[in-house]
Coordinates of C-alpha atoms and ligand atoms in Angstrom, one line a residue:
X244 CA -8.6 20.3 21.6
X245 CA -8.3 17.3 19.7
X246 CA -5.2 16.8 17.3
X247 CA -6.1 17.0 13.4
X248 CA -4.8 14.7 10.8
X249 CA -6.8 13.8 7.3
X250 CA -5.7 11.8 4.3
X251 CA -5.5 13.8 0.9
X252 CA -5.9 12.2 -2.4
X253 CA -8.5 13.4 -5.3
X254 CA -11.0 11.7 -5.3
X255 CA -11.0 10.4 -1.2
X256 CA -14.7 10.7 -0.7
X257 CA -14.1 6.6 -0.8
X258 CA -11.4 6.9 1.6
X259 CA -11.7 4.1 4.6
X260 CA -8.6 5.9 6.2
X261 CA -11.4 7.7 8.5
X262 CA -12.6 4.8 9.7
X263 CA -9.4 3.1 10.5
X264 CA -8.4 6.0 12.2
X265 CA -11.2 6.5 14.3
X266 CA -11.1 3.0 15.4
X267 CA -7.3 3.0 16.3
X268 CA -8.1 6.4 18.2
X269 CA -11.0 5.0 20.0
X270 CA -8.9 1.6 20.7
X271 CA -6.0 3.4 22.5
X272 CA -7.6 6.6 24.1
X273 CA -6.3 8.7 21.8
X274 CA -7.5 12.1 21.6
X275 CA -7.6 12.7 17.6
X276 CA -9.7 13.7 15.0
X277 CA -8.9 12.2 11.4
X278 CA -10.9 13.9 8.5
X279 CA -10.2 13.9 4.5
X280 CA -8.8 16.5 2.1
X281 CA -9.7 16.7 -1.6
X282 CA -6.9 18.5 -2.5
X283 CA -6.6 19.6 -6.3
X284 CA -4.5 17.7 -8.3
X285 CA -2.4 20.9 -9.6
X286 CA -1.9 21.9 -5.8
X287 CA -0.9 19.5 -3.3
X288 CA 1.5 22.0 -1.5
X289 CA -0.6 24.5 -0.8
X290 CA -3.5 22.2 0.3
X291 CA -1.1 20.5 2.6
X292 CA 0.5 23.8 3.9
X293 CA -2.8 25.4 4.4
X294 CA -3.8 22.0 7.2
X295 CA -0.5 22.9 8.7
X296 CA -1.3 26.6 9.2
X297 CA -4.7 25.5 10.7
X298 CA -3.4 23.1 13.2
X299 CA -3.1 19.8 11.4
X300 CA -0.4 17.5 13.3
X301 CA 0.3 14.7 9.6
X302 CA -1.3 13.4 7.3
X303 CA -1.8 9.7 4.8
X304 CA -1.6 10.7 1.3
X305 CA -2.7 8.3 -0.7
X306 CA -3.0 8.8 -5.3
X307 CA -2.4 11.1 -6.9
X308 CA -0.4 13.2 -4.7
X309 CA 2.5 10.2 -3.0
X310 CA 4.8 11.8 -5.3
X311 CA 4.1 15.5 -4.9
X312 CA 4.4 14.5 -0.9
X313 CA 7.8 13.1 -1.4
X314 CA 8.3 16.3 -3.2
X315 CA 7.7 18.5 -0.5
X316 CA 8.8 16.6 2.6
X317 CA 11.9 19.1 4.3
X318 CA 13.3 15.4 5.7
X319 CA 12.6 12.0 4.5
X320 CA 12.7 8.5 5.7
X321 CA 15.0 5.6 4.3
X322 CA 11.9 3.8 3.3
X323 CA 10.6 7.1 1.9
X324 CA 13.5 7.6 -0.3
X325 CA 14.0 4.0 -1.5
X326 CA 10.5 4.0 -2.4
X327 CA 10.7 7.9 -4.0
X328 CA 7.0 8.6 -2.6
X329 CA 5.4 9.5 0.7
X330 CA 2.5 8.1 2.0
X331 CA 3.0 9.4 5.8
X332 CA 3.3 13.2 6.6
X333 CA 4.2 14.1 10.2
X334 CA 4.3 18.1 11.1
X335 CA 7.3 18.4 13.4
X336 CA 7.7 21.2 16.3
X337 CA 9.4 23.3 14.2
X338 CA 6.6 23.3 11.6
X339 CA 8.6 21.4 9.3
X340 CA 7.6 18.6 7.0
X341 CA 8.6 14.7 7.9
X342 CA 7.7 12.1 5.3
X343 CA 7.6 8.1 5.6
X344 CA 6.3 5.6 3.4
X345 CA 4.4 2.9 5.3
X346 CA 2.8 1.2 2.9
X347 CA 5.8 -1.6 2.4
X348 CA 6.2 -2.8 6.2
X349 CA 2.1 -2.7 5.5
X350 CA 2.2 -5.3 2.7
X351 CA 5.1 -7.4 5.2
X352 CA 3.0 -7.5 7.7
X353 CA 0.1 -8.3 5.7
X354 CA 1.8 -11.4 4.5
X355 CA 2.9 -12.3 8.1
X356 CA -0.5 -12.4 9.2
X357 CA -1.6 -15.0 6.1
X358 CA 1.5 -16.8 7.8
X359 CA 3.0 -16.4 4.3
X360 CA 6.9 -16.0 4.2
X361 CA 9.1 -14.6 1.1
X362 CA 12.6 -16.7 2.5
X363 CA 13.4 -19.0 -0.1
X364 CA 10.2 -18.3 -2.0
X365 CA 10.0 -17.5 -6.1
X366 CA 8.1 -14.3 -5.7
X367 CA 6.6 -12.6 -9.2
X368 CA 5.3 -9.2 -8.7
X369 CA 3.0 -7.3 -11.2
X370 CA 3.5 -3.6 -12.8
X371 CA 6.1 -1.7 -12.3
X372 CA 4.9 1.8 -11.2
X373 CA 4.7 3.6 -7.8
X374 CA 2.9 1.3 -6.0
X375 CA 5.1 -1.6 -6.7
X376 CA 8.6 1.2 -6.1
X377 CA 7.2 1.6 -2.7
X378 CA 7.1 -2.5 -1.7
X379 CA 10.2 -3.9 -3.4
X380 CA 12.3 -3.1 -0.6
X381 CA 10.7 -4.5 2.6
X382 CA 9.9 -7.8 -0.3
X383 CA 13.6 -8.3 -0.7
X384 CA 14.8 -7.9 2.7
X385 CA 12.7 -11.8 3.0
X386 CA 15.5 -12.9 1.1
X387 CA 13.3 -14.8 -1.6
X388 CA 15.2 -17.1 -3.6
X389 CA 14.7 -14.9 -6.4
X390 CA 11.9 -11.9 -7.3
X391 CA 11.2 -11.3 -10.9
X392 CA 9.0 -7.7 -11.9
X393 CA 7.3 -8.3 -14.6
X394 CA 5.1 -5.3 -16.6
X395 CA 3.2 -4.8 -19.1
X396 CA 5.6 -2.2 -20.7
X397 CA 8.8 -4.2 -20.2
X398 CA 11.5 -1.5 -20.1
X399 CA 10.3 -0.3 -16.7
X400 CA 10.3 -3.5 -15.2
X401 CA 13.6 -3.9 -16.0
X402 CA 15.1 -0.1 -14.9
X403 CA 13.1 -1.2 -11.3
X404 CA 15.0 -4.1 -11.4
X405 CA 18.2 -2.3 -12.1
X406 CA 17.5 0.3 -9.4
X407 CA 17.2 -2.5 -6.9
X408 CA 20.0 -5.1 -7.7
X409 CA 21.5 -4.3 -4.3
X410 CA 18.9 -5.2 -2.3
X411 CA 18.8 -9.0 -3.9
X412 CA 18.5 -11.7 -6.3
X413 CA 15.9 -9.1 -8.7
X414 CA 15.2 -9.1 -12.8
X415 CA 12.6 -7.5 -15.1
X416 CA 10.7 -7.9 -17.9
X417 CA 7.4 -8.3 -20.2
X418 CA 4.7 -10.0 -19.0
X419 CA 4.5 -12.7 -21.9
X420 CA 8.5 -13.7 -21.3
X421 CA 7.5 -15.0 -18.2
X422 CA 8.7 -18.8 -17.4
X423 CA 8.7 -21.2 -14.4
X424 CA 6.4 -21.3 -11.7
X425 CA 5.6 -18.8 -8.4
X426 CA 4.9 -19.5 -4.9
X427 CA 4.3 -16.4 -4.0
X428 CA 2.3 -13.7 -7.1
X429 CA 2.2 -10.4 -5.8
X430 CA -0.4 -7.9 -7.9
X431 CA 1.0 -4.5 -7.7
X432 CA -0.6 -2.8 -11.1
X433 CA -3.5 -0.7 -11.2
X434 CA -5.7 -3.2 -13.7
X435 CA -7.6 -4.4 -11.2
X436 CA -8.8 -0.7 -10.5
X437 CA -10.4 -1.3 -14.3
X438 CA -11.5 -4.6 -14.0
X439 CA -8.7 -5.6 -15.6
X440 CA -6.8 -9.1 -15.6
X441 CA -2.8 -8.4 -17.0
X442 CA -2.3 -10.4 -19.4
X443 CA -0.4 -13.9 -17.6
X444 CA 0.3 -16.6 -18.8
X445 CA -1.6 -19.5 -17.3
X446 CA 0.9 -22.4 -15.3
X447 CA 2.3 -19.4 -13.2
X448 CA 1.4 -20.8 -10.1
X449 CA 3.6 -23.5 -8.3
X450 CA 1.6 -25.9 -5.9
X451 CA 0.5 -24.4 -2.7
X452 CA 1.0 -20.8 -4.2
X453 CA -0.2 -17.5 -2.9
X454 CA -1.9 -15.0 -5.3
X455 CA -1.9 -11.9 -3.2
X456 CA -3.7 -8.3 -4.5
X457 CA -2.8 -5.1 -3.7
X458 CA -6.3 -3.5 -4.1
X459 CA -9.5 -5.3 -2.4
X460 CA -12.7 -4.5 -3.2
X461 CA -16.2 -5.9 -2.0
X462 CA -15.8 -9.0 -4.4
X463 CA -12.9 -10.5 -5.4
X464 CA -10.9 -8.6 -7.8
X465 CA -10.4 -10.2 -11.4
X466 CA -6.9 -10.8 -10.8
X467 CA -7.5 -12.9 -7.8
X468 CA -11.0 -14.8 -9.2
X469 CA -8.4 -16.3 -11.9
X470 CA -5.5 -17.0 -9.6
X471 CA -7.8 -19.0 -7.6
X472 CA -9.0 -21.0 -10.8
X473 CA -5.5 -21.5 -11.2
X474 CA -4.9 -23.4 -7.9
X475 CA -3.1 -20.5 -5.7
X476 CA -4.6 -19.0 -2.4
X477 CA -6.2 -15.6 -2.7
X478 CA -5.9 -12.7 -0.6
X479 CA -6.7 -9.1 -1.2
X480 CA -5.1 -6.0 -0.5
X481 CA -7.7 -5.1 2.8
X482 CA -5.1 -6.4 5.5
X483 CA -2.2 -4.2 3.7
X484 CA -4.3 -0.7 4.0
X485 CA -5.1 -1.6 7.8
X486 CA -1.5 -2.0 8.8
X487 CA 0.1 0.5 6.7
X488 CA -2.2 3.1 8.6
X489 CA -1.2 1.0 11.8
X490 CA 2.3 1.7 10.9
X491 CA 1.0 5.8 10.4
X492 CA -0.6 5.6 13.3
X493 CA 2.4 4.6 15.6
X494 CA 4.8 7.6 13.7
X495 CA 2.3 10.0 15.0
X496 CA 1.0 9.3 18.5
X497 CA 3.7 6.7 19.3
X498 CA 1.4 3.7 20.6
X499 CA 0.6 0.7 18.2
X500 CA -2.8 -0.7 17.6
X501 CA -4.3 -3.9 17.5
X502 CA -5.0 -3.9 14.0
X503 CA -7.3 -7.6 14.1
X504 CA -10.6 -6.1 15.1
X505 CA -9.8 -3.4 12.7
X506 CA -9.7 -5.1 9.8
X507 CA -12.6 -8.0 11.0
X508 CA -14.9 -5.1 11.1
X509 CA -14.3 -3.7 7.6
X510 CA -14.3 -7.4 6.4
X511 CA -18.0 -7.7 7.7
X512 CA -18.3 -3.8 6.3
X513 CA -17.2 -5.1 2.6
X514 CA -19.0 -8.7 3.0
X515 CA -22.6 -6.3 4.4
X516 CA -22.3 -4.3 0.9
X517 CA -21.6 -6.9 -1.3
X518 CA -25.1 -8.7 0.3
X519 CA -26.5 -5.7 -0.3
X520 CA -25.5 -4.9 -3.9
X521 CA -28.5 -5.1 -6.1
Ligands
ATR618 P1 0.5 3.1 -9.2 O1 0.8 4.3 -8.4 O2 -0.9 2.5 -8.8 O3 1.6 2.1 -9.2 P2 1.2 3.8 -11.9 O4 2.5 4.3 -11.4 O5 0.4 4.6 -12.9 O6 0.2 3.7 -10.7 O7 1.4 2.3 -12.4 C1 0.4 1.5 -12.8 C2 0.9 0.1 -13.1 O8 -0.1 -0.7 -13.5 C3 1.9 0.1 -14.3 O9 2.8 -0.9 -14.0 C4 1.0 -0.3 -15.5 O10 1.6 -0.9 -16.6 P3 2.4 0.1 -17.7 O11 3.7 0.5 -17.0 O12 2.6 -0.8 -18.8 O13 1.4 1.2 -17.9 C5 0.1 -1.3 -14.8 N1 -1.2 -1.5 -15.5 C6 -2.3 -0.6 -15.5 N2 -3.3 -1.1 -16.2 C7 -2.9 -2.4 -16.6 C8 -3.5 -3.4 -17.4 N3 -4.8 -3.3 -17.8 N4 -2.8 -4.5 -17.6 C9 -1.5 -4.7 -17.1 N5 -0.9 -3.7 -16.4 C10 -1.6 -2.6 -16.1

């Protein structure tokens, strides 16, 4: 019998977790079988407890339910804790609940491969909700020269600033009150989910900058069309969701996956559709 694991979100119909999963399982010899649960949004737990009950081994989570994850977990991981949401459940023999957030060392890594490094850098990232708590951590351990959150609503910008002032040189605040220029612009809000550009200044970008995007999409989200017109080097969020469920992978059946041919063949995948696309 193959071991179960699925990502739950609502909706996950669009979910390319499968897919990664499958080819990670296929790439090692690992006998697994990786589906997806629509869990309601008023009942993470029992969704989750019921997958236990029938065999399942962990789990991604992925929105709405990160928070209701970290909620649950009966032990957490530091990254887990300093990013206050899981994205990684792991069943352990005991039946209890293990939860790890994997989506930060994803975004690192990310970077790495675009050979682009944070030490020294101006780094700006973008909104200030859960998907940017969850990276700030693995950002700042770079040691960039300094990293400024700035968000629409200003005031949470600045408490996530505030919450992280250990971890290095950090500030907050509106996106209009920006000033100087970026080498590295991190998008971490959801606009781009709308189609929507946050409202920046133009001039952000110093020379040789990096716009980077935390969601992808078969063309080029609107954030990074216009960071590209502004002179910075795009790159979308693809790379992250490939090695954060790399990262996911490695927690659960302990062997590490080549993630390149992963992530080549959902480039061609997204490239295919957007050919296709009336
Ligand atoms: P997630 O889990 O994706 O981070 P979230 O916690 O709801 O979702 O946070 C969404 C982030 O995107 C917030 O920082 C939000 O800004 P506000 O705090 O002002 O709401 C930001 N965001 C969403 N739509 C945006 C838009 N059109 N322009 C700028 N920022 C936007």
């Amino acid at each position: 019998m193959a071991d179960r694991y699925a990502v739950f979100g609502n909706p996950v119909a669009h979910s390319k977790s499968p897919l990664i999963h499958a080819a990670f399982a296929e790439q090692t010899g690992q006998m697994l079988e990786y589906g997806t649960v629509e869990a309601p949004t008023s009942d993470f737990a029992s969704a989750w407890q019921r997958f236990v009950q029938e065999g399942g081994r962990g789990a991604n989570v992925t929105v709405p339910f990160k928070g209701e994850a970290f909620a649950l977990s009966d032990t957490l991981s530091h990254r887990a804790r300093r990013a206050q949401a899981v994205n990684t459940l792991i069943v352990g023999g005991n039946g209890r609940t293990y939860g790890d957030n994997t989506d930060g060392v994803g975004l690192a890594r990310d970077l790495a491969h675009h050979g682009v490094t944070l030490k020294g850098k101006r780094v700006l990232v973008v909104g200030a909700g859960g998907a940017v708590r969850g990276v700030l951590a693995p950002l700042l351990e770079e040691k960039p020269s300094e990293l400024v959150i700035a968000n629409r609503t200003a005031e949470k910008a600045v408490a996530l600033a505030d919450a992280f002032s250990a971890a290095g040189r950090v500030s907050g605040g509106g996106l209009e009150t920006l000033a100087g220029r970026f080498d590295v612009v991190i998008n971490g809000s959801s606009a781009s989910l709308a189609g929507d550009l946050p409202p920046l200044p133009d001039g952000l970008f110093a020379p040789g900058a990096t716009a980077y995007d935390m969601m992808y999409g078969a063309a080029p989200t609107v954030f990074l069309r216009w960071a590209q017109m502004q002179g910075a080097a795009p790159i979308d969020g693809l790379g992250m969701l490939v090695e954060q469920a790399a990262e996911s992978f490695f927690l659960w059946r302990s062997v590490r996956p080549d993630t390149a041919p992963v992530r080549a063949t959902l480039r061609q995948a997204l490239e295919n559709a957007l050919e296709n696309s009336p």
